[in-house]
Each structure stands twice: as structure tokens, then as C-alpha cells.
């Protein structure tokens, strides 16, 4: 079995490598190819990957290359984890929207749109090259904004599934609070990427006992603190929102916080410098503890489980990003939702979900409409399409803000927008 990782020079990659090494019985990789144009970083990561494999007794071969076509050739699965423009572009995404009093964030709002515009054309080019070099390969997309990028891939006819670590993060946290094994916790996870709610927390399987009321009653303070939302709000909702919902439920509070502290991009850039120095140590053969603060916790476990199910046809139930296909009846079939699905060799099939309360369904419908406009802008370009997407976003909405943010988005991303 051959897996290729596009963006293999990312500081995230040792998280993946650690998972591949520990879970080699679940996903028996014979060759792992790390692909990245940044040769210096790639060699550091590749050398560490080999040391981690050796320490864990993994027999697989680790290959590094800057040649995308050669790297993905004959792969069984290709993982995408790239960041077009790097941390410098992220720094911009998180700062210029604040000038209008709007959230500055890399996956939602104006910053999220900027990232989508930079990313979608690049990912589609990569996918076409995968289709030529490895026509039967599955593409697993971890590249943000996952919902928009996965929709672009699926609409172009690629064998693709979107992956996010929010659900597995909740699963692990809830399992620890409930003192049960993570495998025993199943989530009624519904919505869009970075716009989801846990409607139920079930023990033993998708149809097991819902212990969400007990979880909130006994551990509400811990859950609320983790989300940075007040416990009374969670009790009124009766569900657990993704922490990304804080951008909606406490927008002005978040804007004030973001204006008063260094950006997350600046924090991550500093962390990456420290991580790369650690990775250069020839004695290091495990992922360092600092990596847990980088983000992407449990990404490796989610990636291994998804790749294994797709390549081995196990029919497991996992949280993925996939075409709606009637799952949420108020959305188009070709909207991409994030929910539980059975995963097998033929792809993914979302499981039925309970009717979504209008409180959540309305926001899901609004953001889906924005994502449709955002994808149109990413595929066809043009100032007016960017403006329409920004105007449609619930975190923006006012035409004066949309006008100003359109100009700023284009000015800050001109080098990445062929049409600009």
C-alpha cells in the first residue's frame, strides 16, 4: 500500500507519522511518500519520519520528493494538507478583517474566503495530476476550508473525502470526562465543516444510549470552559456546538480579544520555528510534546481510520465531509456537509440524522449559500463574485463592510489570484 502526503514538509506531518507508526496493523503502509516544494523542510521531516518508523518497528519505506507527479504515481491514497501562501498569508487573513470590526480567522469570514480563493485552484490542479498518475487513488482532504475545498473536488468528479479533527477531538474529550474508551463514544455530529453541533453523545454505537444530558449536567463547566462559552448557554441549547460557533455566538467579544493579543498565525509561526529546530535533532525519534499545541490533535488517528476504511472496505462509521445527497433536506444534494457516514471501498454514505432545529438549520443554510458563492468566486474569479460571497456571509452581511473587505482581500492576495 502506498500513501502520498502533499504538503509533507508541514510541521503537522510528524503527527501523521506517529499515527501511521502506531496503527500499522490498521493501515499497513509499504511506502509513504512526502511531497513538498520546500526541500530543506522536507528533508528534516523525512529524516524524522524514518526515525519514528524505526523506533516503532514499522517496516515501511519513507520517500521524499518535490516532484508531485512522481510522488503521487500509483498511490492508493493521497492526503492533502497544504497552505497556499504559508503562515504569512494566514497572518493577513487573521488581521485585515479586524479593521472592519469583523472576525479575522483563517477558515471563516473574510479570511476564510481569502484562503478558499487561494487554495481551490491549486488543489484542483493537484487533483487532476493525481487522476492522471493514480486514477484509482482516494484523495483525503485536510486542507482548509475543508468544506469548500471538498465540494470543489467532488464537483470536479474526484474520488475525494474531506476530513477534520473537530469530531475526533470531541470524542476523545468526552470519553475522558465520561471515563470510557474513545471507541465507545459515538457522536450525533451534524452541520458543515467548522459549523457543527453535537446533538447526541452515544455509548456503544450509533444507536446507543444518549448520555449528552448527563455529560452537560455533570461536566458542563469543563465543556463550557473548553468552548469559551457560558455554561448557561449550553444548557439552554442542550447541544454542544463546535468551538468555531463562538465566532457567531460571541462575535463582538471575539473581535475585541483578537484586537488585544498577538494573532494565532504569529503564535504558530513562532511554534513552527521551535518545532523545526527540534526536528533537526538527529536523536529525536518521537513526536515532541510541543506539537500538541500546534493544532490538529488526533488528526493522525482520524486519517488512519478514514484511509483504512476506504482502502480496505471495512464499512466503519466515521465523521467525514461529503455530498449531502438528501441527508439535510433543506440543502441541495451537492452541498458538502460534515456528519457521520459509513465508509467503504465505494466511498461514503451519510447516515440519517434527526431533523435539525431551525436555530441551527437557518445558520447552516446561510453558510451553505455563502460556500456556494465562495466556490464560484474561487473557480471564476472577479471582484463582483468576491463581493457577493462576502455580503452573503453571516459574519459580514453589511454592504459597506463587504465593499471594503473585497478591496482588502484582493489587495492582500493579488499574487495568488490569477484573475486579479
Short mmCIF file of C-alpha atoms in Angstrom, two decimals:
data_model
loop_
_atom_site.label_atom_id
_atom_site.label_comp_id
_atom_site.label_asym_id
_atom_site.label_seq_id
_atom_site.Cartn_x
_atom_site.Cartn_y
_atom_site.Cartn_z
CA UNK A 1 0.00 0.00 0.00
CA UNK A 2 1.35 3.43 -0.96
CA UNK A 3 0.24 6.69 0.64
CA UNK A 4 1.34 10.13 -0.51
CA UNK A 5 1.13 13.31 1.55
CA UNK A 6 1.02 16.58 -0.38
CA UNK A 7 2.38 19.18 1.99
CA UNK A 8 4.64 16.60 3.59
CA UNK A 9 7.02 19.32 4.74
CA UNK A 10 4.39 20.68 7.14
CA UNK A 11 5.22 20.76 10.84
CA UNK A 12 1.94 18.80 11.21
CA UNK A 13 3.44 15.79 9.44
CA UNK A 14 5.11 14.10 12.45
CA UNK A 15 1.63 13.85 13.98
CA UNK A 16 0.63 11.81 10.93
CA UNK A 17 3.83 9.76 11.01
CA UNK A 18 3.30 8.89 14.65
CA UNK A 19 -0.21 7.63 13.87
CA UNK A 20 0.96 5.62 10.87
CA UNK A 21 3.66 4.02 13.02
CA UNK A 22 1.43 3.18 15.99
CA UNK A 23 -1.51 1.99 13.91
CA UNK A 24 0.37 -0.02 11.29
CA UNK A 25 -1.92 -3.02 11.71
CA UNK A 26 -4.90 -0.85 10.82
CA UNK A 27 -3.16 0.73 7.84
CA UNK A 28 -0.23 -1.41 6.60
CA UNK A 29 1.75 1.13 4.60
CA UNK A 30 4.60 -0.19 2.47
CA UNK A 31 5.61 3.19 1.06
CA UNK A 32 4.93 6.66 2.42
CA UNK A 33 5.84 9.49 0.06
CA UNK A 34 6.13 13.02 1.46
CA UNK A 35 5.78 15.69 -1.23
CA UNK A 36 6.70 19.34 -0.76
CA UNK A 37 8.49 22.04 -2.78
CA UNK A 38 10.31 23.27 0.37
CA UNK A 39 13.32 20.95 0.12
CA UNK A 40 15.00 21.93 3.40
CA UNK A 41 11.89 21.38 5.50
CA UNK A 42 11.05 18.20 3.62
CA UNK A 43 14.41 16.61 4.37
CA UNK A 44 14.08 17.47 8.07
CA UNK A 45 10.59 15.93 8.23
CA UNK A 46 11.59 12.94 6.12
CA UNK A 47 14.54 12.12 8.34
CA UNK A 48 12.40 12.40 11.48
CA UNK A 49 9.73 10.22 9.86
CA UNK A 50 12.28 7.49 9.21
CA UNK A 51 13.48 7.66 12.80
CA UNK A 52 9.91 7.42 14.14
CA UNK A 53 9.19 4.43 11.89
CA UNK A 54 12.41 2.75 13.02
CA UNK A 55 11.70 3.34 16.71
CA UNK A 56 8.21 1.84 16.33
CA UNK A 57 9.47 -1.07 14.22
CA UNK A 58 7.47 -0.02 11.17
CA UNK A 59 8.78 -1.79 8.04
CA UNK A 60 7.51 0.86 5.59
CA UNK A 61 9.75 2.97 3.38
CA UNK A 62 9.66 6.78 3.62
CA UNK A 63 10.34 8.66 0.38
CA UNK A 64 10.66 12.43 0.00
CA UNK A 65 10.31 14.39 -3.23
CA UNK A 66 9.49 17.80 -4.62
CA UNK A 67 8.09 16.20 -7.79
CA UNK A 68 4.32 15.99 -7.36
CA UNK A 69 3.64 13.77 -10.37
CA UNK A 70 6.30 11.23 -9.42
CA UNK A 71 5.30 11.37 -5.77
CA UNK A 72 1.63 10.54 -6.31
CA UNK A 73 2.21 7.96 -9.06
CA UNK A 74 0.49 4.66 -8.24
CA UNK A 75 -0.59 5.88 -4.80
CA UNK A 76 -3.58 4.21 -3.18
CA UNK A 77 -4.45 7.35 -1.25
CA UNK A 78 -3.26 10.95 -1.37
CA UNK A 79 -3.61 13.21 1.68
CA UNK A 80 -3.75 16.95 1.05
CA UNK A 81 -2.52 19.23 3.86
CA UNK A 82 -1.23 22.34 2.11
CA UNK A 83 -1.28 26.02 2.98
CA UNK A 84 -1.07 28.28 -0.06
CA UNK A 85 0.83 31.40 0.93
CA UNK A 86 2.13 29.87 4.14
CA UNK A 87 1.89 31.47 7.57
CA UNK A 88 2.41 34.93 6.05
CA UNK A 89 -0.91 34.64 4.22
CA UNK A 90 -2.56 33.32 7.37
CA UNK A 91 -1.28 36.33 9.29
CA UNK A 92 -3.04 38.58 6.79
CA UNK A 93 -6.26 36.54 6.90
CA UNK A 94 -6.39 37.00 10.66
CA UNK A 95 -5.67 40.73 10.77
CA UNK A 96 -7.14 42.87 7.98
CA UNK A 97 -10.79 41.82 8.60
CA UNK A 98 -10.44 43.23 12.12
CA UNK A 99 -10.11 46.71 10.63
CA UNK A 100 -13.82 46.49 9.75
CA UNK A 101 -14.76 45.04 13.11
CA UNK A 102 -15.17 41.57 11.60
CA UNK A 103 -13.63 38.34 12.86
CA UNK A 104 -10.18 37.66 11.46
CA UNK A 105 -9.87 33.89 11.12
CA UNK A 106 -8.32 31.59 8.55
CA UNK A 107 -11.31 29.36 7.83
CA UNK A 108 -14.39 31.53 8.24
CA UNK A 109 -15.47 35.06 7.42
CA UNK A 110 -13.39 37.20 5.07
CA UNK A 111 -10.13 35.45 5.98
CA UNK A 112 -11.67 32.08 5.22
CA UNK A 113 -12.83 33.32 1.84
CA UNK A 114 -9.33 34.60 1.07
CA UNK A 115 -7.92 31.19 1.88
CA UNK A 116 -10.53 29.46 -0.30
CA UNK A 117 -9.71 31.72 -3.25
CA UNK A 118 -6.00 30.96 -2.93
CA UNK A 119 -6.47 27.26 -2.31
CA UNK A 120 -9.20 25.86 -4.55
CA UNK A 121 -7.38 26.36 -7.90
CA UNK A 122 -4.18 24.83 -6.51
CA UNK A 123 -5.97 21.81 -5.06
CA UNK A 124 -7.90 21.19 -8.29
CA UNK A 125 -4.66 21.24 -10.26
CA UNK A 126 -3.13 18.74 -7.85
CA UNK A 127 -6.22 16.53 -8.08
CA UNK A 128 -6.09 16.46 -11.88
CA UNK A 129 -2.48 15.35 -11.69
CA UNK A 130 -3.42 12.66 -9.19
CA UNK A 131 -6.16 11.50 -11.54
CA UNK A 132 -3.59 11.04 -14.32
CA UNK A 133 -0.85 9.44 -12.20
CA UNK A 134 -3.02 7.33 -9.86
CA UNK A 135 -6.56 7.18 -11.27
CA UNK A 136 -7.86 4.85 -8.56
CA UNK A 137 -6.41 6.77 -5.61
CA UNK A 138 -8.62 8.27 -2.95
CA UNK A 139 -7.97 11.92 -2.12
CA UNK A 140 -8.33 12.74 1.57
CA UNK A 141 -8.57 16.48 2.06
CA UNK A 142 -7.42 18.04 5.31
CA UNK A 143 -6.75 21.39 3.62
CA UNK A 144 -8.89 24.25 4.92
CA UNK A 145 -11.50 25.44 4.34
CA UNK A 146 -12.33 21.74 4.13
CA UNK A 147 -16.00 22.10 3.19
CA UNK A 148 -15.37 24.39 0.22
CA UNK A 149 -12.26 22.52 -0.95
CA UNK A 150 -14.00 19.13 -0.72
CA UNK A 151 -17.01 20.48 -2.61
CA UNK A 152 -14.69 21.71 -5.37
CA UNK A 153 -13.07 18.26 -5.58
CA UNK A 154 -16.34 16.34 -5.62
CA UNK A 155 -17.99 18.62 -8.17
CA UNK A 156 -14.99 18.07 -10.43
CA UNK A 157 -15.57 14.32 -10.20
CA UNK A 158 -12.63 13.36 -8.00
CA UNK A 159 -12.60 10.41 -5.59
CA UNK A 160 -12.40 12.64 -2.54
CA UNK A 161 -13.45 12.76 1.10
CA UNK A 162 -13.00 15.72 3.45
CA UNK A 163 -11.55 15.23 6.92
CA UNK A 164 -11.50 17.43 10.02
CA UNK A 165 -10.25 16.73 13.54
CA UNK A 166 -13.06 18.56 15.40
CA UNK A 167 -15.24 15.46 15.82
CA UNK A 168 -12.44 13.15 16.96
CA UNK A 169 -11.31 15.87 19.36
CA UNK A 170 -14.76 15.97 20.94
CA UNK A 171 -14.88 12.17 21.03
CA UNK A 172 -11.61 11.99 22.96
CA UNK A 173 -12.53 14.80 25.37
CA UNK A 174 -15.98 13.36 26.09
CA UNK A 175 -14.53 9.87 26.58
CA UNK A 176 -12.09 11.24 29.17
CA UNK A 177 -14.87 13.09 31.02
CA UNK A 178 -17.11 10.02 31.00
CA UNK A 179 -14.23 7.66 31.83
CA UNK A 180 -14.90 5.35 28.90
CA UNK A 181 -12.85 4.21 25.90
CA UNK A 182 -12.93 6.61 22.91
CA UNK A 183 -14.14 3.79 20.66
CA UNK A 184 -17.28 3.56 22.82
CA UNK A 185 -18.26 7.20 22.14
CA UNK A 186 -20.29 7.95 19.02
CA UNK A 187 -21.39 11.48 18.16
CA UNK A 188 -24.55 12.76 16.51
CA UNK A 189 -22.32 15.26 14.72
CA UNK A 190 -24.24 17.41 12.22
CA UNK A 191 -23.64 20.54 10.16
CA UNK A 192 -20.95 21.93 7.89
CA UNK A 193 -17.21 21.89 8.36
CA UNK A 194 -16.39 24.24 11.26
CA UNK A 195 -20.12 24.78 11.78
CA UNK A 196 -21.32 21.70 13.63
CA UNK A 197 -23.24 20.68 16.72
CA UNK A 198 -23.12 17.50 18.78
CA UNK A 199 -26.82 16.65 19.04
CA UNK A 200 -26.12 13.48 20.97
CA UNK A 201 -23.28 11.57 22.62
CA UNK A 202 -23.99 7.85 22.40
CA UNK A 203 -22.29 5.00 24.20
CA UNK A 204 -21.61 1.70 22.47
CA UNK A 205 -22.58 2.61 18.93
CA UNK A 206 -24.52 4.98 16.65
CA UNK A 207 -27.79 3.75 18.20
CA UNK A 208 -26.57 3.53 21.78
CA UNK A 209 -27.78 5.43 24.84
CA UNK A 210 -27.57 9.21 24.50
CA UNK A 211 -25.63 10.49 27.52
CA UNK A 212 -25.36 14.10 26.37
CA UNK A 213 -27.77 15.36 29.09
CA UNK A 214 -25.65 13.61 31.71
CA UNK A 215 -22.46 14.97 30.21
CA UNK A 216 -23.75 18.55 30.37
CA UNK A 217 -25.18 18.11 33.87
CA UNK A 218 -22.05 16.58 35.38
CA UNK A 219 -19.30 18.17 33.28
CA UNK A 220 -20.90 21.33 31.91
CA UNK A 221 -18.27 23.62 33.40
CA UNK A 222 -15.42 21.74 31.73
CA UNK A 223 -17.17 21.65 28.36
CA UNK A 224 -18.09 25.34 28.55
CA UNK A 225 -14.55 26.34 29.52
CA UNK A 226 -13.14 24.41 26.59
CA UNK A 227 -15.51 26.19 24.19
CA UNK A 228 -15.10 29.61 25.88
CA UNK A 229 -18.88 29.86 26.02
CA UNK A 230 -21.03 30.27 29.16
CA UNK A 231 -22.43 27.09 30.65
CA UNK A 232 -25.99 28.50 30.82
CA UNK A 233 -25.92 28.89 27.04
CA UNK A 234 -25.02 25.22 26.58
CA UNK A 235 -27.79 24.23 28.97
CA UNK A 236 -30.32 26.32 27.04
CA UNK A 237 -29.20 24.85 23.73
CA UNK A 238 -29.00 21.29 25.03
CA UNK A 239 -26.26 20.53 22.49
CA UNK A 240 -22.50 21.06 22.24
CA UNK A 241 -21.53 23.46 19.44
CA UNK A 242 -18.17 23.34 17.73
CA UNK A 243 -15.77 25.90 19.19
CA UNK A 244 -15.96 27.65 15.81
CA UNK A 245 -19.55 28.61 16.69
CA UNK A 246 -18.07 31.09 19.15
CA UNK A 247 -17.30 33.31 16.16
CA UNK A 248 -21.06 33.53 15.64
CA UNK A 249 -22.44 33.32 19.17
CA UNK A 250 -19.90 35.77 20.66
CA UNK A 251 -18.70 37.67 17.59
CA UNK A 252 -18.05 41.09 19.12
CA UNK A 253 -16.38 39.58 22.18
CA UNK A 254 -14.06 37.57 19.92
CA UNK A 255 -13.20 40.65 17.83
CA UNK A 256 -12.21 42.54 20.99
CA UNK A 257 -9.99 39.65 22.07
CA UNK A 258 -8.34 39.33 18.68
CA UNK A 259 -7.53 43.02 18.63
CA UNK A 260 -5.82 42.83 22.01
CA UNK A 261 -3.47 39.89 21.57
CA UNK A 262 -1.00 38.50 19.00
CA UNK A 263 -2.60 36.63 16.13
CA UNK A 264 -2.80 32.86 16.16
CA UNK A 265 -0.70 32.97 12.98
CA UNK A 266 2.11 34.74 14.83
CA UNK A 267 1.93 32.18 17.65
CA UNK A 268 2.03 29.28 15.18
CA UNK A 269 4.91 30.79 13.21
CA UNK A 270 6.97 31.04 16.40
CA UNK A 271 6.00 27.49 17.34
CA UNK A 272 6.97 26.22 13.90
CA UNK A 273 10.45 27.70 14.22
CA UNK A 274 10.86 25.89 17.52
CA UNK A 275 9.47 22.64 16.11
CA UNK A 276 11.80 22.71 13.11
CA UNK A 277 14.76 23.16 15.46
CA UNK A 278 13.58 20.11 17.43
CA UNK A 279 13.06 18.08 14.26
CA UNK A 280 16.67 18.78 13.25
CA UNK A 281 17.97 16.88 16.29
CA UNK A 282 19.18 13.51 14.95
CA UNK A 283 18.41 11.94 18.34
CA UNK A 284 14.70 12.81 18.16
CA UNK A 285 12.64 9.76 17.19
CA UNK A 286 9.23 10.63 18.64
CA UNK A 287 6.83 13.48 18.02
CA UNK A 288 7.65 16.27 20.51
CA UNK A 289 5.11 17.38 23.11
CA UNK A 290 5.13 20.89 21.63
CA UNK A 291 3.40 19.53 18.53
CA UNK A 292 0.18 19.09 20.52
CA UNK A 293 -0.05 22.88 20.79
CA UNK A 294 0.35 23.34 17.04
CA UNK A 295 -3.21 22.18 16.34
CA UNK A 296 -4.54 19.15 14.53
CA UNK A 297 -4.80 16.96 17.63
CA UNK A 298 -5.80 13.35 16.82
CA UNK A 299 -5.53 14.13 13.09
CA UNK A 300 -3.41 11.03 12.60
CA UNK A 301 -5.97 8.70 14.18
CA UNK A 302 -8.75 10.18 12.05
CA UNK A 303 -6.63 9.97 8.88
CA UNK A 304 -5.59 6.37 9.53
CA UNK A 305 -9.17 5.29 10.22
CA UNK A 306 -10.51 7.01 7.10
CA UNK A 307 -7.78 5.72 4.78
CA UNK A 308 -8.13 2.21 6.17
CA UNK A 309 -11.89 2.18 5.66
CA UNK A 310 -11.61 3.49 2.10
CA UNK A 311 -8.82 1.14 1.08
CA UNK A 312 -9.91 -1.97 2.97
CA UNK A 313 -13.68 -1.53 2.57
CA UNK A 314 -14.48 -2.01 6.23
CA UNK A 315 -17.77 -0.07 6.29
CA UNK A 316 -16.89 1.72 9.52
CA UNK A 317 -18.87 4.74 10.75
CA UNK A 318 -16.80 7.93 10.77
CA UNK A 319 -17.35 11.68 10.65
CA UNK A 320 -16.47 12.99 7.20
CA UNK A 321 -17.20 15.77 4.75
CA UNK A 322 -19.25 14.52 1.80
CA UNK A 323 -22.10 15.39 -0.54
CA UNK A 324 -25.37 15.98 1.31
CA UNK A 325 -27.46 13.82 -1.04
CA UNK A 326 -30.69 14.46 0.86
CA UNK A 327 -29.30 13.97 4.37
CA UNK A 328 -30.30 17.52 5.33
CA UNK A 329 -33.44 18.01 3.23
CA UNK A 330 -33.27 21.80 3.29
CA UNK A 331 -29.87 21.80 1.49
CA UNK A 332 -29.01 20.99 -2.12
CA UNK A 333 -27.78 17.47 -2.78
CA UNK A 334 -24.38 18.81 -3.87
CA UNK A 335 -23.80 20.79 -0.68
CA UNK A 336 -20.96 19.29 1.37
CA UNK A 337 -21.92 18.51 4.94
CA UNK A 338 -19.96 17.14 7.90
CA UNK A 339 -21.63 14.21 9.57
CA UNK A 340 -21.40 10.53 10.42
CA UNK A 341 -21.22 8.23 7.44
CA UNK A 342 -20.44 4.63 6.60
CA UNK A 343 -17.09 4.46 4.82
CA UNK A 344 -16.12 1.70 2.42
CA UNK A 345 -14.32 0.93 -0.80
CA UNK A 346 -17.06 2.65 -2.83
CA UNK A 347 -16.92 5.84 -0.82
CA UNK A 348 -19.04 7.34 1.93
CA UNK A 349 -22.76 7.31 2.66
CA UNK A 350 -24.05 9.76 5.30
CA UNK A 351 -26.23 8.23 7.98
CA UNK A 352 -29.73 9.61 8.60
CA UNK A 353 -29.77 12.47 11.09
CA UNK A 354 -32.53 13.89 13.28
CA UNK A 355 -34.41 16.92 11.99
CA UNK A 356 -32.22 19.95 12.65
CA UNK A 357 -33.71 22.63 14.90
CA UNK A 358 -34.39 25.88 12.96
CA UNK A 359 -31.92 27.61 15.28
CA UNK A 360 -29.15 25.59 13.63
CA UNK A 361 -30.72 24.82 10.26
CA UNK A 362 -31.04 28.52 9.43
CA UNK A 363 -27.34 29.17 10.02
CA UNK A 364 -26.37 26.03 8.10
CA UNK A 365 -28.47 27.17 5.13
CA UNK A 366 -26.96 30.66 5.22
CA UNK A 367 -23.38 29.41 5.34
CA UNK A 368 -24.08 26.83 2.62
CA UNK A 369 -25.25 29.67 0.36
CA UNK A 370 -22.07 31.58 1.18
CA UNK A 371 -19.97 28.50 0.37
CA UNK A 372 -21.71 28.17 -2.99
CA UNK A 373 -20.84 31.79 -3.81
CA UNK A 374 -17.32 31.36 -2.43
CA UNK A 375 -16.68 28.36 -4.66
CA UNK A 376 -18.00 30.28 -7.66
CA UNK A 377 -15.57 33.12 -6.86
CA UNK A 378 -12.68 30.65 -6.43
CA UNK A 379 -13.41 28.97 -9.76
CA UNK A 380 -14.24 32.00 -11.91
CA UNK A 381 -12.73 34.97 -10.09
CA UNK A 382 -13.85 38.57 -10.34
CA UNK A 383 -14.42 41.34 -7.85
CA UNK A 384 -18.21 41.10 -8.01
CA UNK A 385 -18.20 37.41 -7.13
CA UNK A 386 -15.96 38.11 -4.15
CA UNK A 387 -18.30 40.89 -3.02
CA UNK A 388 -21.37 38.65 -3.32
CA UNK A 389 -19.74 35.92 -1.23
CA UNK A 390 -18.75 38.39 1.49
CA UNK A 391 -22.18 40.01 1.51
CA UNK A 392 -23.76 36.58 1.95
CA UNK A 393 -21.59 35.57 4.90
CA UNK A 394 -23.48 35.83 8.24
CA UNK A 395 -20.37 37.28 9.92
CA UNK A 396 -20.29 40.20 7.47
CA UNK A 397 -23.65 40.90 5.86
CA UNK A 398 -23.47 44.71 5.53
CA UNK A 399 -22.73 46.07 2.07
CA UNK A 400 -20.27 48.72 3.28
CA UNK A 401 -18.20 46.08 5.07
CA UNK A 402 -18.40 43.77 2.06
CA UNK A 403 -17.14 46.54 -0.25
CA UNK A 404 -14.17 47.38 1.96
CA UNK A 405 -13.30 43.76 2.66
CA UNK A 406 -13.46 42.92 -1.05
CA UNK A 407 -10.85 45.54 -1.84
CA UNK A 408 -8.65 44.45 1.05
CA UNK A 409 -8.93 40.76 0.19
CA UNK A 410 -7.85 41.38 -3.39
CA UNK A 411 -5.03 43.73 -2.36
CA UNK A 412 -3.61 41.25 0.16
CA UNK A 413 -3.90 38.22 -2.14
CA UNK A 414 -3.18 39.59 -5.60
CA UNK A 415 -0.11 37.39 -6.11
CA UNK A 416 -2.27 34.28 -5.57
CA UNK A 417 -5.26 35.32 -7.72
CA UNK A 418 -4.63 34.83 -11.43
CA UNK A 419 -7.62 36.97 -12.39
CA UNK A 420 -6.54 39.93 -10.22
#
